[in-house]
Amino acid sequence: PKQTPGGQARKQLDAVVEESIKMSSERADFSSSSRYPCLNSNHDVVAELELKGVDIFMPTSDDSSLADDFEEFASFVLHVRNKECRSIILDDENDSVGQLQGGTEKCCIFRVSFPEDTPTSAASLLLDYFNSATRRTCSRSALTTAKIRQYMLNMCNRRCRQRNLDIEYNCLGNCMFIIQFGGPTNGQVRHIDNMIPNLQVCLYMSTNCPSTIVYAMDDQEGPSVTDGRTLIDFWHRQRRETPNLVEKILLDWGSRNLRSKWYTRYFSRWISINKQLQCFGRLYQNVEYQLGLADAAPGTTLIAGGNEIHAGPPTSEARMFAFSVAMPSDSGGHQEINHNDGKGGQIDTETNDGETQYNPLLLHLDFCCIAYSILDYELASPSNGQEIRESKIFLINLLVEVIRDYPTCGMSARN
């Protein structure tokens, strides 16, 4: 097949990526379950998360019965009927089962979707098996996806009341169980899910379940990275000598629609460099400290508003929780995207359900491909060959730094 410019740029980087991953595994120690500074108490963690727009709610007395059901269901899947439940997941024929980044060859992390009106999905079969084995024969006692959904919606609206927000949530999307049958695992790479204006909801079900880790980033005493100009400023605060051509790309090409040129249209999902950095740019910053609960009780719910940097935690044993995306009633979870390329353009809508995800490595790798294409097809001339090479070396050196901070040798991620 014919090589595309984006494909050519990727191919140029492959060898560097592979070698750098080997280097990172030799030089870094990823054995600690906490790679960054942590707060000392759960109370401090919850308070700090609240300041960042992330809420953790414990079940109330009215929720206690359902929280007990969650715990019993998780124990049933992970321990009591481990073999049978694993078979239900592996034998799925409805494309409702996948794997998440962060597991190992010996211990996978499964995502088991529970779409509405799909009685033969693996999630529905797990619940049916649990209800049958525990003799929950009537609708009042049976644990169902509807009850799980409603519990998560109630927690979202509890958040709105606590924060005095005039918003109501009555719709969930991308609902799934996250199931890990054992351990240990390395934990996920820190990343951002494109969520705005929606909420990310994590309902922990298994006992002593470590919560999602949320990261506080080091701004280097300046603004966060949200576009090309703030990325340049951030590099300057790090005392990096940024090549003129790299700065020119970020400043002069930052707002240009990437689909307007044949050699960058393969990254048109970015819309523009600035649009991508608005959502994901903080991934360029270093971690200052991490926030998470070591042992969230069943029924505990984490709700994150906005595009927070987070990751699944390293684990030593089995773990299970439910995940969903809560959508405001007035938006339907959609965000308008203006693809204006100077020729009339078009307005699209995107449902930001968390399926578009970037970690630092993938973000910079894609930016390298875009920058290489612009350097080669627009900025290269017979007189600036050395300047082009210096710009590419600068970008590659940044890529190596990002790879060294990668907690696993695998590079798969949910995108």
Short mmCIF file of N, CA and C in Angstrom, two decimals, residues 7-136:
data_model
loop_
_atom_site.label_atom_id
_atom_site.label_comp_id
_atom_site.label_asym_id
_atom_site.label_seq_id
_atom_site.Cartn_x
_atom_site.Cartn_y
_atom_site.Cartn_z
N GLY A 7 1.97 8.22 7.87
CA GLY A 7 2.56 6.90 8.06
C GLY A 7 4.07 6.93 7.96
N GLN A 8 4.59 7.76 7.03
CA GLN A 8 6.04 7.89 6.89
C GLN A 8 6.66 8.47 8.16
N ALA A 9 5.99 9.47 8.70
CA ALA A 9 6.52 10.06 9.93
C ALA A 9 6.51 9.07 11.07
N ARG A 10 5.42 8.31 11.18
CA ARG A 10 5.36 7.27 12.22
C ARG A 10 6.49 6.27 12.04
N LYS A 11 6.74 5.87 10.78
CA LYS A 11 7.76 4.86 10.52
C LYS A 11 9.14 5.37 10.92
N GLN A 12 9.40 6.67 10.70
CA GLN A 12 10.69 7.24 11.08
C GLN A 12 10.92 7.15 12.59
N LEU A 13 9.81 7.20 13.35
CA LEU A 13 9.93 7.22 14.81
C LEU A 13 9.93 5.84 15.44
N ASP A 14 9.49 4.82 14.71
CA ASP A 14 9.32 3.50 15.30
C ASP A 14 10.58 2.97 15.95
N ALA A 15 11.70 3.06 15.23
CA ALA A 15 12.95 2.51 15.75
C ALA A 15 13.37 3.23 17.03
N VAL A 16 13.19 4.55 17.05
CA VAL A 16 13.55 5.32 18.23
C VAL A 16 12.67 4.93 19.41
N VAL A 17 11.38 4.77 19.14
CA VAL A 17 10.44 4.40 20.21
C VAL A 17 10.83 3.05 20.81
N GLU A 18 11.07 2.06 19.94
CA GLU A 18 11.39 0.72 20.42
C GLU A 18 12.67 0.71 21.25
N GLU A 19 13.70 1.40 20.78
CA GLU A 19 14.96 1.43 21.51
C GLU A 19 14.83 2.17 22.84
N SER A 20 14.04 3.25 22.82
CA SER A 20 13.89 4.06 24.03
C SER A 20 13.11 3.33 25.10
N ILE A 21 12.14 2.51 24.69
CA ILE A 21 11.40 1.71 25.66
C ILE A 21 12.34 0.74 26.37
N LYS A 22 13.26 0.15 25.61
CA LYS A 22 14.24 -0.75 26.22
C LYS A 22 15.11 0.02 27.21
N MET A 23 15.51 1.22 26.83
CA MET A 23 16.32 2.04 27.71
C MET A 23 15.56 2.38 28.98
N SER A 24 14.26 2.70 28.82
CA SER A 24 13.47 3.12 30.00
C SER A 24 13.33 1.98 30.98
N SER A 25 13.16 0.75 30.50
CA SER A 25 12.98 -0.37 31.41
C SER A 25 14.25 -0.68 32.18
N GLU A 26 15.41 -0.32 31.60
CA GLU A 26 16.68 -0.57 32.28
C GLU A 26 16.99 0.51 33.31
N ARG A 27 16.53 1.75 33.07
CA ARG A 27 16.95 2.87 33.90
C ARG A 27 15.94 3.23 34.99
N ALA A 28 14.69 2.82 34.85
CA ALA A 28 13.66 3.27 35.78
C ALA A 28 13.23 2.14 36.69
N ASP A 29 12.86 2.50 37.92
CA ASP A 29 12.35 1.54 38.89
C ASP A 29 10.86 1.76 39.06
N PHE A 30 10.06 0.82 38.56
CA PHE A 30 8.62 0.95 38.64
C PHE A 30 8.03 0.00 39.68
N SER A 31 8.82 -0.45 40.62
CA SER A 31 8.35 -1.45 41.58
C SER A 31 7.43 -0.85 42.64
N SER A 32 7.57 0.45 42.93
CA SER A 32 6.77 1.08 43.98
C SER A 32 5.35 1.28 43.50
N SER A 33 4.38 1.03 44.39
CA SER A 33 2.98 1.25 44.02
C SER A 33 2.67 2.73 43.95
N SER A 34 3.52 3.58 44.51
CA SER A 34 3.33 5.02 44.47
C SER A 34 4.58 5.65 43.87
N ARG A 35 4.50 6.07 42.61
CA ARG A 35 5.66 6.61 41.93
C ARG A 35 5.88 8.07 42.23
N TYR A 36 4.86 8.72 42.79
CA TYR A 36 4.93 10.16 43.06
C TYR A 36 4.52 10.42 44.50
N PRO A 37 4.84 11.62 45.03
CA PRO A 37 4.43 11.94 46.41
C PRO A 37 2.91 11.81 46.59
N CYS A 38 2.50 11.38 47.78
CA CYS A 38 1.09 11.19 48.11
C CYS A 38 0.75 11.96 49.38
N LEU A 39 -0.55 12.23 49.58
CA LEU A 39 -1.01 12.78 50.85
C LEU A 39 -1.17 11.66 51.85
N ASN A 40 -1.11 11.99 53.13
CA ASN A 40 -1.02 10.97 54.17
C ASN A 40 -2.35 10.36 54.59
N SER A 41 -3.45 11.08 54.44
CA SER A 41 -4.72 10.56 54.94
C SER A 41 -5.80 10.62 53.87
N ASN A 42 -6.80 9.71 54.00
CA ASN A 42 -7.92 9.72 53.07
C ASN A 42 -8.69 11.03 53.16
N HIS A 43 -8.79 11.60 54.36
CA HIS A 43 -9.49 12.87 54.53
C HIS A 43 -8.82 13.96 53.69
N ASP A 44 -7.50 14.01 53.74
CA ASP A 44 -6.77 15.01 52.95
C ASP A 44 -6.93 14.76 51.45
N VAL A 45 -6.92 13.48 51.06
CA VAL A 45 -7.08 13.13 49.66
C VAL A 45 -8.44 13.61 49.15
N VAL A 46 -9.51 13.30 49.89
CA VAL A 46 -10.87 13.67 49.47
C VAL A 46 -10.99 15.19 49.39
N ALA A 47 -10.43 15.91 50.37
CA ALA A 47 -10.52 17.37 50.37
C ALA A 47 -9.76 17.97 49.19
N GLU A 48 -8.59 17.43 48.89
CA GLU A 48 -7.79 17.95 47.78
C GLU A 48 -8.46 17.65 46.44
N LEU A 49 -9.03 16.45 46.31
CA LEU A 49 -9.74 16.10 45.08
C LEU A 49 -10.93 17.04 44.86
N GLU A 50 -11.63 17.37 45.93
CA GLU A 50 -12.79 18.25 45.81
C GLU A 50 -12.39 19.61 45.25
N LEU A 51 -11.23 20.10 45.65
CA LEU A 51 -10.73 21.37 45.12
C LEU A 51 -10.44 21.28 43.63
N LYS A 52 -10.11 20.09 43.15
CA LYS A 52 -9.81 19.89 41.74
C LYS A 52 -11.06 19.55 40.93
N GLY A 53 -12.24 19.56 41.56
CA GLY A 53 -13.46 19.25 40.84
C GLY A 53 -13.77 17.77 40.78
N VAL A 54 -13.10 16.98 41.63
CA VAL A 54 -13.33 15.53 41.69
C VAL A 54 -13.94 15.20 43.04
N ASP A 55 -15.10 14.55 43.03
CA ASP A 55 -15.79 14.23 44.27
C ASP A 55 -15.78 12.73 44.54
N ILE A 56 -15.63 12.37 45.81
CA ILE A 56 -15.76 10.98 46.24
C ILE A 56 -16.90 10.91 47.25
N PHE A 57 -17.91 10.11 46.93
CA PHE A 57 -19.07 9.97 47.80
C PHE A 57 -19.14 8.55 48.36
N MET A 58 -19.29 8.47 49.67
CA MET A 58 -19.53 7.19 50.31
C MET A 58 -21.04 6.90 50.27
N PRO A 59 -21.43 5.63 50.30
CA PRO A 59 -22.87 5.33 50.32
C PRO A 59 -23.52 5.83 51.60
N THR A 60 -24.73 6.38 51.47
CA THR A 60 -25.49 6.80 52.64
C THR A 60 -26.19 5.58 53.26
N SER A 61 -26.86 5.80 54.38
CA SER A 61 -27.61 4.70 55.01
C SER A 61 -28.68 4.16 54.07
N ASP A 62 -29.26 5.04 53.24
CA ASP A 62 -30.27 4.58 52.27
C ASP A 62 -29.65 3.73 51.17
N ASP A 63 -28.35 3.90 50.94
CA ASP A 63 -27.66 3.17 49.88
C ASP A 63 -27.03 1.87 50.37
N SER A 64 -27.04 1.64 51.67
CA SER A 64 -26.23 0.56 52.24
C SER A 64 -26.63 -0.82 51.71
N SER A 65 -27.92 -1.04 51.51
CA SER A 65 -28.37 -2.34 51.02
C SER A 65 -27.84 -2.62 49.62
N LEU A 66 -27.92 -1.60 48.76
CA LEU A 66 -27.43 -1.78 47.40
C LEU A 66 -25.91 -1.89 47.38
N ALA A 67 -25.23 -1.14 48.25
CA ALA A 67 -23.77 -1.26 48.34
C ALA A 67 -23.37 -2.67 48.76
N ASP A 68 -24.15 -3.29 49.65
CA ASP A 68 -23.89 -4.68 50.04
C ASP A 68 -24.07 -5.62 48.85
N ASP A 69 -25.06 -5.32 48.01
CA ASP A 69 -25.27 -6.12 46.79
C ASP A 69 -24.08 -6.01 45.85
N PHE A 70 -23.55 -4.79 45.71
CA PHE A 70 -22.38 -4.61 44.86
C PHE A 70 -21.21 -5.46 45.36
N GLU A 71 -21.00 -5.44 46.66
CA GLU A 71 -19.90 -6.21 47.25
C GLU A 71 -20.09 -7.70 47.03
N GLU A 72 -21.33 -8.18 47.22
CA GLU A 72 -21.59 -9.60 47.04
C GLU A 72 -21.43 -10.02 45.57
N PHE A 73 -21.89 -9.16 44.67
CA PHE A 73 -21.76 -9.44 43.24
C PHE A 73 -20.29 -9.50 42.83
N ALA A 74 -19.48 -8.53 43.29
CA ALA A 74 -18.06 -8.52 42.95
C ALA A 74 -17.36 -9.75 43.51
N SER A 75 -17.69 -10.14 44.74
CA SER A 75 -17.09 -11.33 45.33
C SER A 75 -17.49 -12.58 44.56
N PHE A 76 -18.73 -12.62 44.10
CA PHE A 76 -19.22 -13.76 43.32
C PHE A 76 -18.43 -13.89 42.02
N VAL A 77 -18.22 -12.77 41.32
CA VAL A 77 -17.52 -12.78 40.03
C VAL A 77 -16.04 -13.07 40.22
N LEU A 78 -15.42 -12.43 41.19
CA LEU A 78 -13.96 -12.50 41.33
C LEU A 78 -13.49 -13.75 42.07
N HIS A 79 -14.33 -14.31 42.97
CA HIS A 79 -13.85 -15.37 43.86
C HIS A 79 -14.76 -16.59 43.89
N VAL A 80 -16.04 -16.38 44.23
CA VAL A 80 -16.93 -17.52 44.48
C VAL A 80 -17.11 -18.36 43.22
N ARG A 81 -17.41 -17.72 42.10
CA ARG A 81 -17.60 -18.43 40.82
C ARG A 81 -16.64 -17.87 39.78
N ASN A 82 -15.41 -17.75 40.18
CA ASN A 82 -14.37 -17.15 39.33
C ASN A 82 -14.28 -17.83 37.97
N LYS A 83 -14.16 -19.14 37.95
CA LYS A 83 -13.95 -19.87 36.70
C LYS A 83 -15.14 -19.70 35.76
N GLU A 84 -16.37 -19.84 36.30
CA GLU A 84 -17.56 -19.74 35.46
C GLU A 84 -17.73 -18.33 34.91
N CYS A 85 -17.47 -17.33 35.74
CA CYS A 85 -17.64 -15.94 35.31
C CYS A 85 -16.58 -15.55 34.29
N ARG A 86 -15.38 -16.06 34.49
CA ARG A 86 -14.32 -15.80 33.50
C ARG A 86 -14.71 -16.39 32.14
N SER A 87 -15.33 -17.57 32.15
CA SER A 87 -15.76 -18.20 30.89
C SER A 87 -16.84 -17.38 30.21
N ILE A 88 -17.77 -16.82 30.98
CA ILE A 88 -18.82 -15.98 30.39
C ILE A 88 -18.19 -14.79 29.67
N ILE A 89 -17.18 -14.20 30.28
CA ILE A 89 -16.52 -13.05 29.67
C ILE A 89 -15.75 -13.46 28.42
N LEU A 90 -14.99 -14.54 28.50
CA LEU A 90 -14.17 -14.96 27.37
C LEU A 90 -14.99 -15.49 26.21
N ASP A 91 -16.19 -16.00 26.50
CA ASP A 91 -17.04 -16.57 25.45
C ASP A 91 -18.01 -15.57 24.85
N ASP A 92 -17.87 -14.31 25.19
CA ASP A 92 -18.80 -13.29 24.70
C ASP A 92 -18.83 -13.25 23.18
N GLU A 93 -20.03 -13.17 22.62
CA GLU A 93 -20.20 -13.13 21.16
C GLU A 93 -20.89 -11.86 20.71
N ASN A 94 -21.00 -10.86 21.60
CA ASN A 94 -21.71 -9.63 21.28
C ASN A 94 -20.79 -8.42 21.17
N ASP A 95 -19.50 -8.65 21.10
CA ASP A 95 -18.53 -7.56 21.03
C ASP A 95 -18.68 -6.60 22.20
N SER A 96 -19.05 -7.13 23.35
CA SER A 96 -19.22 -6.28 24.53
C SER A 96 -18.05 -6.39 25.50
N VAL A 97 -17.03 -7.18 25.13
CA VAL A 97 -15.87 -7.40 26.01
C VAL A 97 -14.60 -6.94 25.31
N GLY A 98 -13.77 -6.22 26.03
CA GLY A 98 -12.46 -5.82 25.53
C GLY A 98 -11.47 -5.83 26.67
N GLN A 99 -10.26 -5.39 26.40
CA GLN A 99 -9.23 -5.30 27.43
C GLN A 99 -8.71 -3.88 27.52
N LEU A 100 -8.36 -3.47 28.74
CA LEU A 100 -7.82 -2.15 28.98
C LEU A 100 -6.31 -2.21 29.17
N GLN A 101 -5.65 -1.14 28.79
CA GLN A 101 -4.23 -0.99 29.06
C GLN A 101 -4.02 -0.95 30.57
N GLY A 102 -2.92 -1.50 31.03
CA GLY A 102 -2.60 -1.50 32.45
C GLY A 102 -2.48 -2.89 33.04
N GLY A 103 -3.00 -3.90 32.32
CA GLY A 103 -2.87 -5.27 32.79
C GLY A 103 -1.54 -5.87 32.38
N THR A 104 -1.40 -7.17 32.60
CA THR A 104 -0.20 -7.89 32.21
C THR A 104 -0.59 -9.11 31.40
N GLU A 105 0.39 -9.82 30.88
CA GLU A 105 0.09 -11.04 30.12
C GLU A 105 -0.63 -12.07 30.98
N LYS A 106 -0.29 -12.13 32.26
CA LYS A 106 -0.91 -13.10 33.15
C LYS A 106 -2.20 -12.59 33.78
N CYS A 107 -2.38 -11.29 33.82
CA CYS A 107 -3.55 -10.72 34.49
C CYS A 107 -4.13 -9.59 33.65
N CYS A 108 -5.17 -9.93 32.88
CA CYS A 108 -5.81 -8.94 32.01
C CYS A 108 -6.81 -8.10 32.81
N ILE A 109 -7.06 -6.91 32.31
CA ILE A 109 -8.12 -6.05 32.85
C ILE A 109 -9.21 -5.98 31.79
N PHE A 110 -10.36 -6.57 32.09
CA PHE A 110 -11.45 -6.64 31.12
C PHE A 110 -12.39 -5.46 31.28
N ARG A 111 -12.87 -4.94 30.15
CA ARG A 111 -13.98 -4.01 30.13
C ARG A 111 -15.19 -4.76 29.57
N VAL A 112 -16.25 -4.82 30.36
CA VAL A 112 -17.43 -5.59 30.00
C VAL A 112 -18.60 -4.62 29.91
N SER A 113 -18.94 -4.21 28.70
CA SER A 113 -19.98 -3.20 28.51
C SER A 113 -21.35 -3.75 28.84
N PHE A 114 -22.21 -2.88 29.40
CA PHE A 114 -23.60 -3.30 29.54
C PHE A 114 -24.52 -2.29 28.85
N PRO A 115 -24.60 -2.40 27.51
CA PRO A 115 -25.53 -1.55 26.77
C PRO A 115 -26.96 -1.91 27.12
N GLU A 116 -27.87 -0.95 26.97
CA GLU A 116 -29.27 -1.21 27.26
C GLU A 116 -29.85 -2.16 26.21
N ASP A 117 -30.83 -2.93 26.64
CA ASP A 117 -31.58 -3.82 25.74
C ASP A 117 -30.68 -4.84 25.03
N THR A 118 -29.68 -5.34 25.74
CA THR A 118 -28.85 -6.41 25.19
C THR A 118 -28.79 -7.53 26.21
N PRO A 119 -29.83 -8.36 26.27
CA PRO A 119 -29.91 -9.37 27.33
C PRO A 119 -28.87 -10.47 27.22
N THR A 120 -28.22 -10.60 26.06
CA THR A 120 -27.23 -11.67 25.90
C THR A 120 -25.80 -11.15 26.03
N SER A 121 -25.62 -9.89 26.42
CA SER A 121 -24.26 -9.38 26.63
C SER A 121 -23.63 -10.08 27.82
N ALA A 122 -22.31 -10.07 27.88
CA ALA A 122 -21.61 -10.75 28.97
C ALA A 122 -22.01 -10.16 30.33
N ALA A 123 -22.21 -8.84 30.39
CA ALA A 123 -22.59 -8.21 31.66
C ALA A 123 -23.96 -8.71 32.12
N SER A 124 -24.91 -8.79 31.19
CA SER A 124 -26.24 -9.29 31.54
C SER A 124 -26.20 -10.75 31.98
N LEU A 125 -25.36 -11.53 31.32
CA LEU A 125 -25.24 -12.95 31.68
C LEU A 125 -24.60 -13.10 33.06
N LEU A 126 -23.63 -12.25 33.38
CA LEU A 126 -23.03 -12.30 34.72
C LEU A 126 -24.07 -11.98 35.79
N LEU A 127 -24.88 -10.96 35.56
CA LEU A 127 -25.90 -10.59 36.53
C LEU A 127 -26.97 -11.68 36.65
N ASP A 128 -27.37 -12.25 35.51
CA ASP A 128 -28.37 -13.33 35.55
C ASP A 128 -27.84 -14.53 36.33
N TYR A 129 -26.58 -14.85 36.10
CA TYR A 129 -25.97 -15.98 36.80
C TYR A 129 -25.91 -15.72 38.31
N PHE A 130 -25.52 -14.50 38.67
CA PHE A 130 -25.46 -14.12 40.08
C PHE A 130 -26.84 -14.16 40.73
N ASN A 131 -27.83 -13.58 40.08
CA ASN A 131 -29.18 -13.56 40.65
C ASN A 131 -29.75 -14.97 40.80
N SER A 132 -29.48 -15.82 39.81
CA SER A 132 -29.98 -17.19 39.88
C SER A 132 -29.29 -17.98 40.99
N ALA A 133 -27.96 -17.85 41.08
CA ALA A 133 -27.21 -18.62 42.08
C ALA A 133 -27.50 -18.17 43.50
N THR A 134 -27.86 -16.89 43.67
CA THR A 134 -28.14 -16.37 45.01
C THR A 134 -29.65 -16.27 45.28
N ARG A 135 -30.45 -16.86 44.38
CA ARG A 135 -31.91 -16.95 44.53
C ARG A 135 -32.58 -15.58 44.67
N ARG A 136 -32.12 -14.66 43.87
CA ARG A 136 -32.78 -13.35 43.79
C ARG A 136 -33.77 -13.42 42.63
#
